[in-house]
Coordinates of C-alpha atoms in Angstrom, one line a residue:
X1 CA 167.4 71.3 162.0
X2 CA 169.4 71.9 158.8
X3 CA 167.9 72.0 155.3
X4 CA 170.0 73.0 152.3
X5 CA 169.1 73.1 148.7
X6 CA 172.4 72.6 146.9
X7 CA 174.6 75.1 148.8
X8 CA 171.7 77.3 149.8
X9 CA 170.6 77.1 153.5
X10 CA 166.8 77.4 153.6
X11 CA 166.3 76.1 157.1
X12 CA 164.9 79.5 158.3
X13 CA 162.2 79.4 155.6
X14 CA 160.8 76.0 156.8
X15 CA 157.2 76.1 158.1
X16 CA 156.2 72.4 157.9
X17 CA 158.2 69.2 158.0
X18 CA 157.1 65.5 157.8
X19 CA 159.1 62.4 156.8
X20 CA 157.6 59.0 156.3
X21 CA 159.0 55.5 155.5
X22 CA 157.4 52.0 155.8
X23 CA 157.9 48.3 155.1
X24 CA 155.8 46.2 152.8
X25 CA 152.8 44.8 154.7
X26 CA 153.8 41.6 156.5
X27 CA 157.5 41.7 155.7
X28 CA 160.3 42.5 158.2
X29 CA 163.2 41.6 155.9
X30 CA 163.8 42.0 152.2
X31 CA 162.4 45.6 152.1
X32 CA 163.8 48.4 150.0
X33 CA 161.7 51.3 151.3
X34 CA 161.8 54.9 150.0
X35 CA 161.7 57.7 152.5
X36 CA 159.3 60.6 151.5
X37 CA 159.8 64.1 152.8
X38 CA 157.1 66.7 152.8
X39 CA 158.3 70.3 153.3
X40 CA 156.6 73.7 153.2
X41 CA 158.6 76.9 152.9
X42 CA 158.1 80.6 153.0
X43 CA 159.0 81.6 149.5
X44 CA 158.1 85.3 149.8
X45 CA 160.9 86.4 147.5
X46 CA 160.7 83.6 144.9
X47 CA 164.1 82.2 145.6
X48 CA 162.8 78.7 145.4
X49 CA 161.2 79.2 142.0
X50 CA 162.6 77.2 139.0
X51 CA 164.0 74.4 141.1
X52 CA 166.8 72.3 139.7
X53 CA 165.5 68.8 140.2
X54 CA 169.0 67.3 139.7
X55 CA 170.2 69.0 142.9
X56 CA 170.3 67.1 146.2
X57 CA 168.5 68.5 149.3
X58 CA 170.6 68.0 152.4
X59 CA 168.6 67.3 155.6
X60 CA 169.8 66.9 159.2
X61 CA 167.1 66.8 161.8
X62 CA 169.6 67.6 164.6
X63 CA 173.3 67.4 165.3
X64 CA 173.1 63.8 166.5
X65 CA 171.2 62.6 163.4
X66 CA 172.7 61.3 160.2
X67 CA 172.6 63.7 157.2
X68 CA 170.2 62.4 154.6
X69 CA 169.8 63.4 151.0
X70 CA 166.6 63.8 148.9
X71 CA 165.5 65.0 145.5
X72 CA 162.4 66.7 144.1
X73 CA 161.3 64.6 141.1
X74 CA 158.4 66.7 140.0
X75 CA 158.3 70.5 139.8
X76 CA 155.5 72.1 141.8
X77 CA 152.5 73.0 139.6
X78 CA 152.6 76.6 140.5
X79 CA 154.7 79.0 142.6
X80 CA 153.2 81.0 145.4
X81 CA 154.4 82.8 148.5
X82 CA 154.2 79.4 150.3
X83 CA 155.9 76.5 148.5
X84 CA 155.1 72.9 149.3
X85 CA 157.5 70.2 148.1
X86 CA 157.5 66.4 148.1
X87 CA 161.0 64.8 148.1
X88 CA 162.3 61.3 148.0
X89 CA 165.6 59.5 148.8
X90 CA 167.7 57.5 146.5
X91 CA 165.6 54.4 146.7
X92 CA 163.0 56.2 144.6
X93 CA 165.2 55.6 141.5
X94 CA 165.2 51.8 141.8
X95 CA 161.8 51.1 140.1
X96 CA 163.4 50.5 136.7
X97 CA 164.0 47.1 134.9
X98 CA 167.3 45.5 135.5
X99 CA 168.5 45.5 131.9
X100 CA 171.6 43.3 132.6
X101 CA 174.2 42.9 129.9
X102 CA 176.2 40.3 131.9
X103 CA 176.9 36.8 130.5
X104 CA 175.4 34.3 133.0
X105 CA 176.3 32.6 135.3
X106 CA 177.7 35.4 137.4
X107 CA 177.9 36.2 141.2
X108 CA 175.8 38.5 143.2
X109 CA 178.8 40.8 143.5
X110 CA 178.9 41.0 139.7
X111 CA 175.2 42.0 139.7
X112 CA 175.7 44.7 142.4
X113 CA 178.6 46.1 140.3
X114 CA 176.4 46.3 137.3
X115 CA 173.5 47.9 139.3
X116 CA 175.9 50.6 140.4
X117 CA 176.7 51.3 136.8
X118 CA 173.1 51.3 135.7
X119 CA 171.8 53.5 138.6
X120 CA 174.8 55.7 139.3
X121 CA 174.3 54.8 143.0
X122 CA 177.0 53.2 145.1
X123 CA 176.1 49.9 146.9
X124 CA 177.8 49.7 150.3
X125 CA 179.0 46.1 150.8
X126 CA 180.1 46.4 154.4
X127 CA 177.2 44.4 155.9
X128 CA 176.9 41.8 153.1
X129 CA 178.4 38.4 154.1
X130 CA 181.0 37.0 151.7
X131 CA 178.9 33.9 151.0
X132 CA 176.2 36.2 149.6
X133 CA 178.6 38.2 147.4
X134 CA 180.1 35.0 146.1
X135 CA 176.8 33.2 145.5
X136 CA 176.5 32.1 141.8
X137 CA 173.4 33.3 139.9
X138 CA 172.4 31.5 136.7
X139 CA 169.1 33.3 135.9
X140 CA 168.0 36.8 135.0
X141 CA 164.7 38.5 134.1
X142 CA 164.8 42.0 132.4
X143 CA 161.2 42.6 133.4
X144 CA 162.0 42.6 137.1
X145 CA 162.9 46.0 138.6
X146 CA 166.2 46.7 140.4
X147 CA 164.3 47.3 143.7
X148 CA 163.1 43.7 143.6
X149 CA 166.5 42.3 142.9
X150 CA 168.0 44.2 145.9
X151 CA 165.1 43.2 148.1
X152 CA 165.6 39.5 147.3
X153 CA 169.4 39.8 147.9
X154 CA 168.7 41.4 151.3
X155 CA 166.2 38.7 152.2
X156 CA 168.9 36.1 151.8
X157 CA 170.7 37.3 155.0
X158 CA 167.9 38.9 156.9
X159 CA 168.4 42.5 155.8
X160 CA 166.7 45.6 154.4
X161 CA 168.0 48.2 152.0
X162 CA 168.1 51.9 152.8
X163 CA 169.3 55.0 151.1
X164 CA 172.6 56.1 152.8
X165 CA 174.5 59.3 152.3
X166 CA 174.6 61.1 149.0
X167 CA 174.2 58.7 146.1
X168 CA 174.5 55.4 148.0
X169 CA 172.6 52.4 149.3
X170 CA 173.2 50.3 152.4
X171 CA 172.1 46.8 153.5
X172 CA 171.1 46.7 157.2
X173 CA 170.5 43.4 159.0
X174 CA 167.6 42.9 161.4
X175 CA 169.0 42.0 164.9
X176 CA 167.6 40.8 168.2
X177 CA 169.1 43.7 170.0
X178 CA 167.1 46.9 170.9
X179 CA 168.3 49.9 168.9
X180 CA 167.2 52.3 171.6
X181 CA 165.2 52.7 174.8
X182 CA 162.4 55.2 175.4
X183 CA 160.0 56.2 178.2
X184 CA 158.2 58.8 176.2
X185 CA 155.3 56.8 174.6
X186 CA 152.2 59.1 175.0
X187 CA 149.9 56.6 173.2
X188 CA 150.2 53.0 172.0
X189 CA 148.3 49.8 171.4
X190 CA 150.1 46.6 172.3
X191 CA 148.9 43.4 170.7
X192 CA 150.2 39.9 170.6
X193 CA 153.7 38.7 171.3
X194 CA 155.7 37.9 168.2
X195 CA 158.5 35.3 168.6
X196 CA 160.3 33.8 165.6
X197 CA 160.6 30.0 165.7
X198 CA 160.5 29.0 162.0
X199 CA 161.7 30.2 158.6
X200 CA 159.6 29.0 155.6
X201 CA 160.1 29.3 151.8
X202 CA 157.6 28.0 149.3
X203 CA 159.6 27.0 146.2
X204 CA 156.7 25.4 144.4
X205 CA 158.2 21.9 144.7
X206 CA 159.5 20.9 148.1
X207 CA 159.2 23.8 150.5
X208 CA 162.4 24.8 152.4
X209 CA 162.0 25.4 156.2
X210 CA 163.7 25.2 159.5
X211 CA 162.2 25.4 163.0
X212 CA 158.8 24.6 164.5
X213 CA 155.4 26.3 164.7
X214 CA 155.5 26.9 168.4
X215 CA 156.1 30.6 167.8
X216 CA 155.8 32.7 164.6
X217 CA 157.0 31.9 161.1
X218 CA 158.9 34.3 158.8
X219 CA 157.5 33.6 155.4
X220 CA 160.1 34.4 152.7
X221 CA 159.0 35.9 149.3
X222 CA 157.9 32.9 147.2
X223 CA 159.1 34.9 144.1
X224 CA 162.7 35.2 145.4
X225 CA 164.6 33.3 142.7
X226 CA 167.9 33.5 144.6
X227 CA 166.6 30.9 147.1
X228 CA 165.2 28.0 145.0
X229 CA 166.6 24.9 146.7
X230 CA 169.4 26.1 149.0
X231 CA 168.6 24.8 152.4
X232 CA 171.8 26.3 153.8
X233 CA 170.5 29.8 153.3
X234 CA 167.4 28.9 155.3
X235 CA 169.5 27.5 158.0
X236 CA 171.6 30.6 158.3
X237 CA 168.5 32.8 158.4
X238 CA 167.1 30.6 161.1
X239 CA 170.3 30.9 163.2
X240 CA 170.1 34.7 162.8
X241 CA 166.4 35.3 163.5
X242 CA 165.3 32.4 165.7
X243 CA 164.2 33.8 169.1
X244 CA 163.6 37.4 167.7
X245 CA 160.9 38.6 170.1
X246 CA 158.8 41.7 170.3
X247 CA 155.2 42.8 170.7
X248 CA 153.0 43.7 167.7
X249 CA 152.0 47.3 168.2
X250 CA 150.2 50.2 166.4
X251 CA 149.2 53.8 166.9
X252 CA 152.3 54.7 168.9
X253 CA 153.1 58.3 169.5
X254 CA 156.4 59.2 171.1
X255 CA 159.2 61.8 171.2
X256 CA 161.5 61.0 168.2
X257 CA 164.5 58.8 168.5
X258 CA 167.6 59.9 166.5
X259 CA 168.3 57.8 163.3
X260 CA 165.5 55.4 164.0
X261 CA 164.4 53.3 160.9
X262 CA 162.0 50.5 160.2
X263 CA 163.4 47.1 161.2
X264 CA 164.7 48.5 164.5
X265 CA 163.6 47.2 167.9
X266 CA 162.8 49.8 170.6
X267 CA 162.5 49.0 174.3
X268 CA 159.8 50.8 176.2
X269 CA 160.7 51.5 179.8
X270 CA 162.1 48.0 180.3
X271 CA 158.5 46.7 179.9
X272 CA 158.5 45.4 176.3
X273 CA 160.1 45.6 172.9
X274 CA 158.4 46.6 169.7
X275 CA 159.6 46.7 166.1
X276 CA 159.2 49.7 163.9
X277 CA 157.6 48.9 160.5
X278 CA 156.0 52.2 159.7
X279 CA 157.5 55.5 160.8
X280 CA 156.5 59.2 160.3
X281 CA 158.2 62.2 162.0
X282 CA 156.6 65.6 162.3
X283 CA 158.4 68.7 163.7
X284 CA 156.6 71.1 166.0
X285 CA 157.9 74.6 166.2
X286 CA 161.0 73.7 164.2
X287 CA 162.8 71.9 167.0
X288 CA 160.5 69.5 168.9
X289 CA 159.7 66.3 166.9
X290 CA 157.0 63.7 167.4
X291 CA 157.1 60.2 165.8
X292 CA 154.0 58.2 164.8
X293 CA 154.9 54.5 164.7
X294 CA 153.3 51.2 163.7
X295 CA 154.8 47.9 164.4
X296 CA 151.9 45.7 163.4
X297 CA 153.4 42.4 162.5
X298 CA 151.3 39.3 161.5
X299 CA 151.1 37.0 164.6
X300 CA 150.3 33.3 165.0
X301 CA 146.6 34.0 164.5
X302 CA 146.9 36.2 161.5
X303 CA 149.9 35.1 159.5
X304 CA 149.6 35.9 155.9
X305 CA 148.6 33.2 153.5
X306 CA 151.3 31.9 151.2
X307 CA 150.4 33.0 147.7
X308 CA 150.2 30.4 145.0
X309 CA 153.3 30.6 142.8
X310 CA 152.5 31.7 139.3
X311 CA 153.4 29.5 136.3
X312 CA 156.0 32.0 135.1
X313 CA 157.8 32.0 138.4
X314 CA 157.6 28.2 138.6
X315 CA 159.1 27.9 135.2
X316 CA 162.0 30.3 136.1
X317 CA 162.7 28.2 139.2
X318 CA 162.7 25.0 137.3

């Protein structure tokens, strides 16, 4: 475990550690989740008083894990010998309106360039297909926050957006391959089998869809204005996600897996796969970490109801 505040190594002061991150309920793509980190330190000499909230905290759970960066956005109310802090990664800064100054129509690449300027965060393009970057956009809404824009873009190619490194964001596609294997589940509840056989988007006029209802349907966000009437995007999503299979699970306890994030598939003992949609990690004794995982995904018997499109959204689509 390594924890640094700026250049100051405070790992030896750590007394409690818990990280948590989760997807929106019912969605496995198009998420832009924020990782929260709860830390407790021995602050016997007051060295962590008067924190500079502009400084990044560097966290590495072990030598095989990626280094992650967080900030404290609110000063603790009071300082004591024991200091508790709540930190968040870069995605925390995305809940601001996208005050675009571009002259439309533009491309998604143009929008990402402007979002970088507005947020000061770098958007990694490595995993974004060229047809997404080059897609023309002829609408904008300054009341919609940047997090929603990025989530809608991610949904176009079956991805989610995570904080990555210091001051950057990365799009990560959902795949049918298991991220890791484990035989350390100490507790779990396995529910119905989830198998994607259909993609559905309610555009308020003529719904876009591909596949059949033999398995499960991935319902796309009806408010996603990037989709409108483009059947080719639905077709590409279907090709990517058709046949994605795992069991809906909850209340899993297991030894932590390095670099695991929501959206990943984990194979348990060659018996079944489950998808992580909610993850929290707690360290015991400074070295041994336990993960609490939920992978509760709507199945055929409980698929979420398509929400009626509001008049304002319908007008924007028209």
